[in-house]
mmCIF file of C-alpha atoms in Angstrom:
data_model
loop_
_atom_site.group_PDB
_atom_site.id
_atom_site.type_symbol
_atom_site.label_atom_id
_atom_site.label_comp_id
_atom_site.label_asym_id
_atom_site.label_seq_id
_atom_site.Cartn_x
_atom_site.Cartn_y
_atom_site.Cartn_z
ATOM 1 C CA MET A 11 58.628 74.475 144.856
ATOM 2 C CA ASP A 12 58.420 72.726 141.480
ATOM 3 C CA LEU A 13 61.588 74.874 140.567
ATOM 4 C CA VAL A 14 63.073 73.972 143.562
ATOM 5 C CA GLN A 15 62.713 70.286 143.297
ATOM 6 C CA ALA A 16 64.639 70.827 139.701
ATOM 7 C CA GLY A 17 67.402 72.254 141.408
ATOM 8 C CA GLU A 18 66.977 75.980 140.506
ATOM 9 C CA LYS A 19 69.277 77.711 143.166
ATOM 10 C CA GLU A 20 67.175 81.152 142.829
ATOM 11 C CA ALA A 21 64.063 79.156 143.441
ATOM 12 C CA PHE A 22 65.213 77.912 146.867
ATOM 13 C CA ALA A 23 66.545 81.031 147.709
ATOM 14 C CA VAL A 24 62.913 82.852 147.271
ATOM 15 C CA LEU A 25 61.452 79.859 149.801
ATOM 16 C CA PHE A 26 64.578 80.665 152.248
ATOM 17 C CA SER A 27 63.606 84.476 152.551
ATOM 18 C CA ARG A 28 59.753 83.766 152.571
ATOM 19 C CA TYR A 29 60.078 81.238 155.412
ATOM 20 C CA ARG A 30 63.521 81.686 157.247
ATOM 21 C CA VAL A 31 61.649 84.446 159.840
ATOM 22 C CA PRO A 32 58.599 82.320 160.489
ATOM 23 C CA LEU A 33 60.312 79.059 160.929
ATOM 24 C CA TYR A 34 63.386 80.325 162.771
ATOM 25 C CA GLY A 35 60.211 81.994 165.097
ATOM 26 C CA TYR A 36 58.835 78.770 165.348
ATOM 27 C CA ILE A 37 61.930 76.552 165.737
ATOM 28 C CA ARG A 38 63.530 78.697 168.427
ATOM 29 C CA ARG A 39 60.373 78.820 170.756
ATOM 30 C CA MET A 40 60.038 75.241 170.779
ATOM 31 C CA VAL A 41 63.762 74.605 171.777
ATOM 32 C CA SER A 42 64.642 77.613 172.835
ATOM 33 C CA ARG A 43 68.493 77.139 173.136
ATOM 34 C CA SER A 44 69.555 79.699 170.404
ATOM 35 C CA GLU A 45 72.819 77.094 169.046
ATOM 36 C CA LEU A 46 70.652 74.558 168.733
ATOM 37 C CA ALA A 47 67.429 76.385 167.107
ATOM 38 C CA ASP A 48 70.303 77.431 165.093
ATOM 39 C CA GLU A 49 71.462 73.779 163.855
ATOM 40 C CA LEU A 50 67.711 72.684 163.608
ATOM 41 C CA PHE A 51 67.008 75.442 161.421
ATOM 42 C CA GLN A 52 69.753 75.147 159.140
ATOM 43 C CA ASP A 53 69.290 71.238 158.773
ATOM 44 C CA THR A 54 65.357 72.220 158.025
ATOM 45 C CA PHE A 55 66.415 73.675 154.970
ATOM 46 C CA LEU A 56 68.909 71.337 153.678
ATOM 47 C CA ASN A 57 66.277 68.526 154.239
ATOM 48 C CA VAL A 58 63.948 70.399 152.417
ATOM 49 C CA HIS A 59 66.635 70.037 149.350
ATOM 50 C CA ARG A 60 67.146 66.260 149.987
ATOM 51 C CA ALA A 61 63.707 65.242 150.580
ATOM 52 C CA ARG A 62 62.065 67.528 147.528
ATOM 53 C CA ASP A 63 61.496 64.758 145.634
ATOM 54 C CA THR A 64 59.219 63.349 148.133
ATOM 55 C CA TRP A 65 57.068 66.639 148.197
ATOM 56 C CA SER A 66 54.141 67.012 146.242
ATOM 57 C CA SER A 67 51.114 69.586 146.039
ATOM 58 C CA ALA A 68 48.171 66.454 146.471
ATOM 59 C CA HIS A 69 49.724 66.234 150.131
ATOM 60 C CA GLY A 70 48.737 69.393 151.846
ATOM 61 C CA SER A 71 50.447 73.146 151.358
ATOM 62 C CA PHE A 72 54.172 73.546 151.016
ATOM 63 C CA ARG A 73 54.725 75.181 154.578
ATOM 64 C CA SER A 74 53.049 72.722 155.858
ATOM 65 C CA TRP A 75 55.719 70.398 154.449
ATOM 66 C CA LEU A 76 58.704 72.985 155.389
ATOM 67 C CA TYR A 77 57.107 72.764 159.216
ATOM 68 C CA ARG A 78 56.791 68.950 159.439
ATOM 69 C CA ILE A 79 60.568 68.799 158.269
ATOM 70 C CA ALA A 80 61.081 71.472 161.374
ATOM 71 C CA THR A 81 58.754 69.609 163.963
ATOM 72 C CA ASN A 82 60.232 66.049 162.970
ATOM 73 C CA ALA A 83 63.882 67.276 163.261
ATOM 74 C CA ILE A 84 62.527 68.943 166.665
ATOM 75 C CA ARG A 85 61.263 65.790 168.046
ATOM 76 C CA ASP A 86 63.958 63.243 166.749
ATOM 77 C CA ARG A 87 66.913 65.786 168.597
ATOM 78 C CA ALA A 88 64.101 66.010 172.019
ATOM 79 C CA ARG A 89 64.157 62.489 172.128
ATOM 80 C CA MET A 90 68.348 61.859 171.632
ATOM 81 C CA GLN A 91 68.990 64.783 174.127
ATOM 82 C CA GLY A 92 65.964 64.551 176.929
ATOM 83 C CA ARG A 93 63.655 67.532 178.234
ATOM 84 C CA ARG A 94 64.621 70.871 177.601
ATOM 85 C CA PRO A 95 64.855 72.181 181.056
ATOM 86 C CA GLU A 96 67.321 75.184 179.586
ATOM 87 C CA VAL A 97 64.113 76.888 178.590
ATOM 88 C CA LEU A 98 62.667 78.198 181.824
ATOM 89 C CA GLU A 99 66.281 79.094 182.984
ATOM 90 C CA GLU A 100 66.773 81.692 179.526
ATOM 91 C CA HIS A 101 63.351 82.792 180.699
ATOM 92 C CA GLU A 102 64.463 83.688 184.317
ATOM 93 C CA ARG A 103 67.386 85.834 183.229
ATOM 94 C CA ALA A 104 65.803 87.618 180.836
ATOM 95 C CA ARG A 105 62.349 88.327 183.554
ATOM 96 C CA ALA A 106 64.918 91.329 185.017
ATOM 97 C CA GLU A 107 64.691 93.168 181.878
ATOM 98 C CA ASP A 108 61.159 93.008 181.027
ATOM 99 C CA PRO A 109 59.510 96.218 182.096
ATOM 100 C CA LEU A 110 56.322 95.134 179.531
ATOM 101 C CA GLY A 111 55.348 91.700 180.518
ATOM 102 C CA LYS A 112 56.834 90.105 177.219
ATOM 103 C CA VAL A 113 58.792 87.975 179.255
ATOM 104 C CA ALA A 114 55.613 86.584 181.374
ATOM 105 C CA LEU A 115 54.086 85.591 177.822
ATOM 106 C CA GLU A 116 57.108 83.825 176.402
ATOM 107 C CA ARG A 117 57.074 81.795 179.860
ATOM 108 C CA ALA A 118 53.339 81.478 179.122
ATOM 109 C CA LEU A 119 54.378 79.621 176.172
ATOM 110 C CA ALA A 120 57.554 78.207 177.568
ATOM 111 C CA SER A 121 55.509 76.206 180.194
ATOM 112 C CA LEU A 122 53.121 74.564 177.438
ATOM 113 C CA PRO A 123 53.563 70.954 176.987
ATOM 114 C CA ASP A 124 55.291 70.429 173.688
ATOM 115 C CA ASN A 125 52.723 68.796 171.924
ATOM 116 C CA LEU A 126 49.984 71.788 173.055
ATOM 117 C CA ARG A 127 53.061 74.565 172.483
ATOM 118 C CA ASP A 128 53.630 73.311 168.672
ATOM 119 C CA ALA A 129 49.834 73.461 167.626
ATOM 120 C CA PHE A 130 49.725 77.152 169.323
ATOM 121 C CA LEU A 131 52.614 78.334 167.552
ATOM 122 C CA LEU A 132 51.009 76.940 163.917
ATOM 123 C CA GLY A 133 47.653 77.940 164.720
ATOM 124 C CA ALA A 134 47.686 81.380 166.503
ATOM 125 C CA ILE A 135 50.899 82.952 165.569
ATOM 126 C CA ALA A 136 51.817 81.132 162.061
ATOM 127 C CA GLY A 137 48.111 81.548 160.922
ATOM 128 C CA PHE A 138 47.673 78.023 159.983
ATOM 129 C CA ASP A 139 44.329 76.315 160.352
ATOM 130 C CA HIS A 140 43.073 72.831 161.561
ATOM 131 C CA ASN A 141 44.128 70.660 158.470
ATOM 132 C CA GLU A 142 47.655 72.547 158.192
ATOM 133 C CA ILE A 143 48.485 72.020 161.724
ATOM 134 C CA ALA A 144 47.387 68.544 161.011
ATOM 135 C CA LEU A 145 49.218 67.931 158.579
ATOM 136 C CA SER A 146 52.679 69.811 159.886
ATOM 137 C CA LEU A 147 52.096 67.513 163.110
ATOM 138 C CA SER A 148 51.503 63.926 161.278
ATOM 139 C CA ILE A 149 48.357 64.139 163.638
ATOM 140 C CA THR A 150 44.240 64.308 162.813
ATOM 141 C CA PRO A 151 42.273 67.451 162.062
ATOM 142 C CA ASP A 152 40.600 66.860 164.949
ATOM 143 C CA ASN A 153 43.658 66.255 167.437
ATOM 144 C CA ALA A 154 45.113 70.232 165.996
ATOM 145 C CA ARG A 155 41.663 71.553 167.121
ATOM 146 C CA ALA A 156 41.572 69.894 170.317
ATOM 147 C CA ARG A 157 45.546 70.412 170.966
ATOM 148 C CA LEU A 158 44.651 74.319 170.123
ATOM 149 C CA SER A 159 41.897 74.662 172.698
ATOM 150 C CA ARG A 160 43.849 72.932 174.978
ATOM 151 C CA ALA A 161 47.152 75.273 174.540
ATOM 152 C CA ARG A 162 44.588 78.343 174.602
ATOM 153 C CA SER A 163 42.588 76.775 177.983
ATOM 154 C CA HIS A 164 46.159 76.534 179.310
ATOM 155 C CA LEU A 165 47.753 80.095 178.430
ATOM 156 C CA ARG A 166 44.748 81.843 179.588
ATOM 157 C CA GLU A 167 45.067 80.063 183.073
ATOM 158 C CA ARG A 168 48.418 80.543 183.597
ATOM 159 C CA LEU A 169 48.508 84.451 182.136
ATOM 160 C CA GLU A 170 45.319 85.088 184.583
ATOM 161 C CA GLY A 171 46.767 83.143 187.331
ATOM 162 C CA SER A 172 49.800 85.058 187.117
ATOM 163 C CA MET B 22 39.751 87.193 177.395
ATOM 164 C CA ASN B 23 38.073 85.450 174.037
ATOM 165 C CA ASP B 24 40.732 83.425 171.523
ATOM 166 C CA ALA B 25 41.507 86.188 169.166
ATOM 167 C CA GLU B 26 42.723 88.430 171.863
ATOM 168 C CA LEU B 27 44.725 85.766 173.339
ATOM 169 C CA ASP B 28 46.443 85.023 169.966
ATOM 170 C CA ALA B 29 46.907 88.632 169.445
ATOM 171 C CA LEU B 30 48.975 88.943 172.692
ATOM 172 C CA PHE B 31 51.137 86.417 171.557
ATOM 173 C CA LYS B 32 51.270 87.360 167.797
ATOM 174 C CA ALA B 33 52.729 90.902 169.121
ATOM 175 C CA LEU B 34 55.521 89.361 170.864
ATOM 176 C CA PRO B 35 58.860 90.246 168.595
ATOM 177 C CA GLU B 36 59.949 86.890 166.443
ATOM 178 C CA PRO B 37 63.331 85.828 167.294
ATOM 179 C CA GLU B 38 65.157 85.901 163.825
ATOM 180 C CA PRO B 39 68.134 84.212 162.280
ATOM 181 C CA SER B 40 71.710 86.081 162.588
ATOM 182 C CA ALA B 41 72.633 87.177 158.841
ATOM 183 C CA ALA B 42 75.753 84.714 159.567
ATOM 184 C CA LEU B 43 73.039 81.416 160.327
ATOM 185 C CA GLU B 44 71.533 82.750 156.609
ATOM 186 C CA GLN B 45 74.719 82.977 154.756
ATOM 187 C CA GLN B 46 75.536 79.835 156.467
ATOM 188 C CA VAL B 47 72.368 77.897 155.023
ATOM 189 C CA LEU B 48 73.027 79.655 151.116
ATOM 190 C CA HIS B 49 76.306 78.608 151.184
ATOM 191 C CA ASN B 50 75.834 75.013 152.178
ATOM 192 C CA TYR B 51 72.968 74.480 150.142
ATOM 193 C CA ALA B 52 74.756 75.732 147.270
ATOM 194 C CA ARG B 53 77.407 73.202 147.770
ATOM 195 C CA LEU B 54 74.609 70.577 148.284
ATOM 196 C CA VAL B 55 73.604 71.704 144.540
ATOM 197 C CA ALA B 56 76.899 71.713 142.732
ATOM 198 C CA PRO B 57 77.699 69.309 140.276
ATOM 199 C CA PRO B 58 80.526 67.002 140.960
ATOM 200 C CA PRO B 59 83.978 67.489 139.445
ATOM 201 C CA PRO B 60 84.421 65.811 136.840
ATOM 202 C CA LEU B 61 86.964 62.815 136.781
ATOM 203 C CA ALA B 62 89.229 62.853 134.373
ATOM 204 C CA PRO B 63 89.728 64.127 130.154
ATOM 205 C CA LYS B 64 87.748 61.056 128.572
ATOM 206 C CA ASN B 65 91.310 59.901 126.933
ATOM 207 C CA ARG B 66 92.287 58.788 130.359
ATOM 208 C CA HIS B 67 89.347 56.068 129.891
ATOM 209 C CA TRP B 68 91.663 54.004 126.813
ATOM 210 C CA TRP B 69 94.634 54.234 128.928
ATOM 211 C CA GLY B 70 92.987 52.450 132.141
ATOM 212 C CA MET B 71 91.449 49.633 129.842
ATOM 213 C CA GLY B 72 94.881 48.991 128.564
ATOM 214 C CA LEU B 73 96.279 48.678 131.987
ATOM 215 C CA ALA B 74 93.116 46.353 133.128
ATOM 216 C CA THR B 75 93.767 44.190 129.860
ATOM 217 C CA ALA B 76 97.330 44.151 130.785
ATOM 218 C CA SER B 77 97.472 43.079 134.310
ATOM 219 C CA LEU B 78 94.702 40.415 133.939
ATOM 220 C CA THR B 79 97.500 38.458 131.404
ATOM 221 C CA ALA B 80 99.811 38.858 133.573
ATOM 222 C CA LEU B 81 97.548 37.435 136.601
ATOM 223 C CA PHE B 82 96.974 34.461 133.922
ATOM 224 C CA TYR B 83 100.529 33.512 133.293
ATOM 225 C CA LEU B 84 101.703 33.978 136.930
ATOM 226 C CA LEU B 85 99.055 32.098 138.903
ATOM 227 C CA PRO B 86 99.521 28.415 139.481
ATOM 228 C CA ASP B 87 98.087 25.838 137.537
ATOM 229 C CA ALA B 88 96.962 23.902 140.464
ATOM 230 C CA PRO B 89 92.821 23.632 141.031
ATOM 231 C CA LEU B 90 91.640 26.265 143.799
ATOM 232 C CA SER B 91 90.431 24.724 146.892
ATOM 233 C CA VAL B 92 86.448 25.152 147.058
ATOM 234 C CA GLY B 93 86.347 23.241 150.881
ATOM 235 C CA ASP B 94 83.215 20.865 151.136
ATOM 236 C CA PRO B 95 80.179 21.920 149.556
ATOM 237 C CA SER B 96 77.868 20.640 152.213
ATOM 238 C CA GLN B 97 78.971 23.006 154.845
ATOM 239 C CA MET B 98 78.396 26.051 152.447
ATOM 240 C CA LEU B 99 76.130 29.223 153.638
ATOM 241 C CA ALA B 100 74.007 31.591 151.522
ATOM 242 C CA ARG B 101 74.696 34.996 152.243
ATOM 243 C CA GLY B 102 72.832 38.360 150.969
ATOM 244 C CA ILE B 103 69.288 39.265 151.384
ATOM 245 C CA GLY B 104 68.748 37.534 147.905
ATOM 246 C CA GLY B 105 65.228 35.314 148.744
ATOM 247 C CA GLU B 106 64.874 36.368 152.234
ATOM 248 C CA THR B 107 61.248 37.263 154.071
ATOM 249 C CA ALA B 108 61.561 40.894 155.687
ATOM 250 C CA SER B 109 60.754 41.052 158.894
ATOM 251 C CA LEU B 110 58.442 43.652 160.277
ATOM 252 C CA HIS B 111 57.077 43.927 163.794
ATOM 253 C CA LEU B 112 55.199 46.968 165.266
ATOM 254 C CA ASP B 113 54.599 47.095 168.784
ATOM 255 C CA ALA B 114 53.408 49.964 170.806
ATOM 256 C CA ALA B 115 53.588 51.710 174.562
ATOM 257 C CA VAL B 116 51.591 54.212 175.990
ATOM 258 C CA GLN B 117 52.908 57.392 177.722
ATOM 259 C CA ILE B 118 50.653 58.717 180.477
ATOM 260 C CA ALA B 119 51.859 61.684 182.578
ATOM 261 C CA GLY B 120 54.986 61.387 181.522
ATOM 262 C CA GLN B 121 55.380 57.798 182.753
ATOM 263 C CA GLU B 122 55.737 54.676 179.824
ATOM 264 C CA GLN B 123 53.910 51.644 180.364
ATOM 265 C CA ARG B 124 53.220 48.891 177.894
ATOM 266 C CA LEU B 125 50.384 48.633 175.888
ATOM 267 C CA SER B 126 47.570 46.330 177.220
ATOM 268 C CA VAL B 127 45.145 45.220 173.650
ATOM 269 C CA GLY B 128 41.715 45.620 175.244
ATOM 270 C CA THR B 129 42.550 48.448 177.978
ATOM 271 C CA ALA B 130 40.418 51.522 177.234
ATOM 272 C CA TYR B 131 43.108 54.589 178.183
ATOM 273 C CA PRO B 132 42.387 57.894 179.317
ATOM 274 C CA ALA B 133 42.332 61.094 177.480
ATOM 275 C CA GLY B 134 45.950 62.569 176.975
ATOM 276 C CA THR B 135 47.407 59.265 176.650
ATOM 277 C CA THR B 136 50.325 59.458 174.086
ATOM 278 C CA VAL B 137 50.536 56.327 172.103
ATOM 279 C CA ILE B 138 54.192 55.316 170.874
ATOM 280 C CA PHE B 139 54.656 53.216 168.058
ATOM 281 C CA ARG B 140 57.971 51.013 168.211
ATOM 282 C CA VAL B 141 58.648 48.847 165.109
ATOM 283 C CA SER B 142 61.853 45.999 164.434
ATOM 284 C CA THR B 143 62.591 45.426 160.776
ATOM 285 C CA ASP B 144 65.466 44.018 159.269
ATOM 286 C CA ARG B 145 66.433 46.374 156.365
ATOM 287 C CA SER B 146 65.973 50.250 155.582
ATOM 288 C CA LEU B 147 61.898 50.821 154.434
ATOM 289 C CA PRO B 148 59.709 53.702 153.668
ATOM 290 C CA TYR B 149 56.437 53.733 155.961
ATOM 291 C CA THR B 150 53.201 55.131 156.029
ATOM 292 C CA LEU B 151 51.118 55.119 159.073
ATOM 293 C CA ALA B 152 47.374 55.505 158.979
ATOM 294 C CA ARG B 153 44.527 55.681 161.835
ATOM 295 C CA ASN B 154 41.562 54.281 160.260
ATOM 296 C CA GLY B 155 42.579 54.703 156.836
ATOM 297 C CA GLN B 156 43.798 58.708 157.030
ATOM 298 C CA ILE B 157 47.589 58.559 157.108
ATOM 299 C CA PHE B 158 49.023 60.623 159.779
ATOM 300 C CA ALA B 159 52.931 60.065 158.966
ATOM 301 C CA GLN B 160 55.340 58.696 157.007
ATOM 302 C CA GLY B 161 59.479 58.309 156.603
ATOM 303 C CA THR B 162 61.774 55.500 156.199
ATOM 304 C CA LEU B 163 62.781 52.771 158.745
ATOM 305 C CA SER B 164 66.158 52.173 159.722
ATOM 306 C CA PRO B 165 67.546 47.835 160.631
ATOM 307 C CA GLY B 166 67.286 47.344 163.816
ATOM 308 C CA GLU B 167 64.107 48.982 166.507
ATOM 309 C CA THR B 168 62.694 52.383 165.748
ATOM 310 C CA VAL B 169 60.738 54.560 167.546
ATOM 311 C CA LEU B 170 58.455 56.084 165.350
ATOM 312 C CA PRO B 171 59.166 60.475 165.666
ATOM 313 C CA THR B 172 55.150 60.621 165.689
ATOM 314 C CA GLY B 173 52.953 59.559 168.337
ATOM 315 C CA TYR B 174 49.843 59.871 168.684
ATOM 316 C CA MET B 175 47.485 61.419 171.740
ATOM 317 C CA LEU B 176 44.054 60.258 172.646
ATOM 318 C CA GLU B 177 41.785 62.745 172.680
ATOM 319 C CA ALA B 178 38.518 62.862 175.220
ATOM 320 C CA GLY B 179 35.217 61.509 172.863
ATOM 321 C CA GLU B 180 37.838 59.409 170.885
ATOM 322 C CA GLY B 181 36.162 56.141 169.315
ATOM 323 C CA ALA B 182 38.140 52.932 168.957
ATOM 324 C CA ALA B 183 41.433 53.221 166.561
ATOM 325 C CA HIS B 184 42.595 51.185 164.135
ATOM 326 C CA PHE B 185 46.615 51.735 163.185
ATOM 327 C CA VAL B 186 48.034 50.404 159.976
ATOM 328 C CA LEU B 187 51.648 50.387 159.185
ATOM 329 C CA GLN B 188 52.541 49.982 155.498
ATOM 330 C CA THR B 189 55.615 49.455 153.940
ATOM 331 C CA PRO B 190 56.621 47.949 150.546
ATOM 332 C CA VAL B 191 57.211 44.352 151.854
ATOM 333 C CA GLY B 192 54.069 44.668 154.153
ATOM 334 C CA SER B 193 52.108 45.929 156.968
ATOM 335 C CA ALA B 194 51.312 45.439 160.438
ATOM 336 C CA GLU B 195 48.168 46.361 162.210
ATOM 337 C CA LEU B 196 47.507 47.790 165.941
ATOM 338 C CA GLN B 197 43.575 48.228 167.336
ATOM 339 C CA ILE B 198 43.402 50.286 170.382
ATOM 340 C CA PRO B 199 39.931 50.858 172.277
ATOM 341 C CA ALA B 200 37.833 53.535 172.689
ATOM 342 C CA VAL B 201 38.884 56.303 174.598
ATOM 343 C CA ARG B 202 38.015 56.443 178.537
ATOM 344 C CA PRO B 203 35.464 58.732 179.347
#
């Protein structure tokens, strides 16, 4: 990240190739509509460059800073556009082509409120610890632990009830 | 199903990937962002510009009338610009309970799951940090006018009283919320 701060293109390319898939997965599962996910994905990486002087390792890991930029972009967009009814509609369409129950899992994930889904995606899928989740979502570590726990309970109920 | 088993189920889902075109677009736009600006003009153009400006000013000196300029009534003059003004900063909060936004009532203990939403009014662009009980959990830049901060705070069960402080270079604003209702 120090090299990115100095404007090194190669360093940016390395960060991009390391985080492109997990970050895109996170954004895509938070907003679902692919065009919007593409836009937010691009905004996030360009904002890394624009905000590079504000990053410091003293404030936590690079990835928690990166995910915080993404989370803020998602929240800003959600606030501008209202809620996202398209999530479940997309999964309804895909349901018929789901022999292995993957869509059921995606549907369960999509049914989580935004503030539990982001914690679950970071904690359970991206492998963040409570401190990193807290930094990424701008909440306290206790809050992060509680949200992750509530997300898991919600998903368990949903899967066992289906 | 324990936590690890549940997580493993979701981890096994295929990860959505960005398209090659999208990746190219990001890298292309990044390259444009970091590219140095093109040179404006050869160095000796600078002297031509200076000469032209001097000639124009000299011509204006001879062409302008000798009459004194009217400056109007000095008692009617108004100060303009932001120099010397005091920055305004006001922090307000609302609560969201079961999707319904309500005005925050100071002294009321709210139930767990309530989200506190922060609304800030200021007259200029300012960087800020927002801390809860001394711990920073949000930061960013305020725009002139009223801004709803992108980060809210969800009250959790068993949480004690919370003291929120919004800090900016020109001052701070505070808010106290009682312990969460059991």
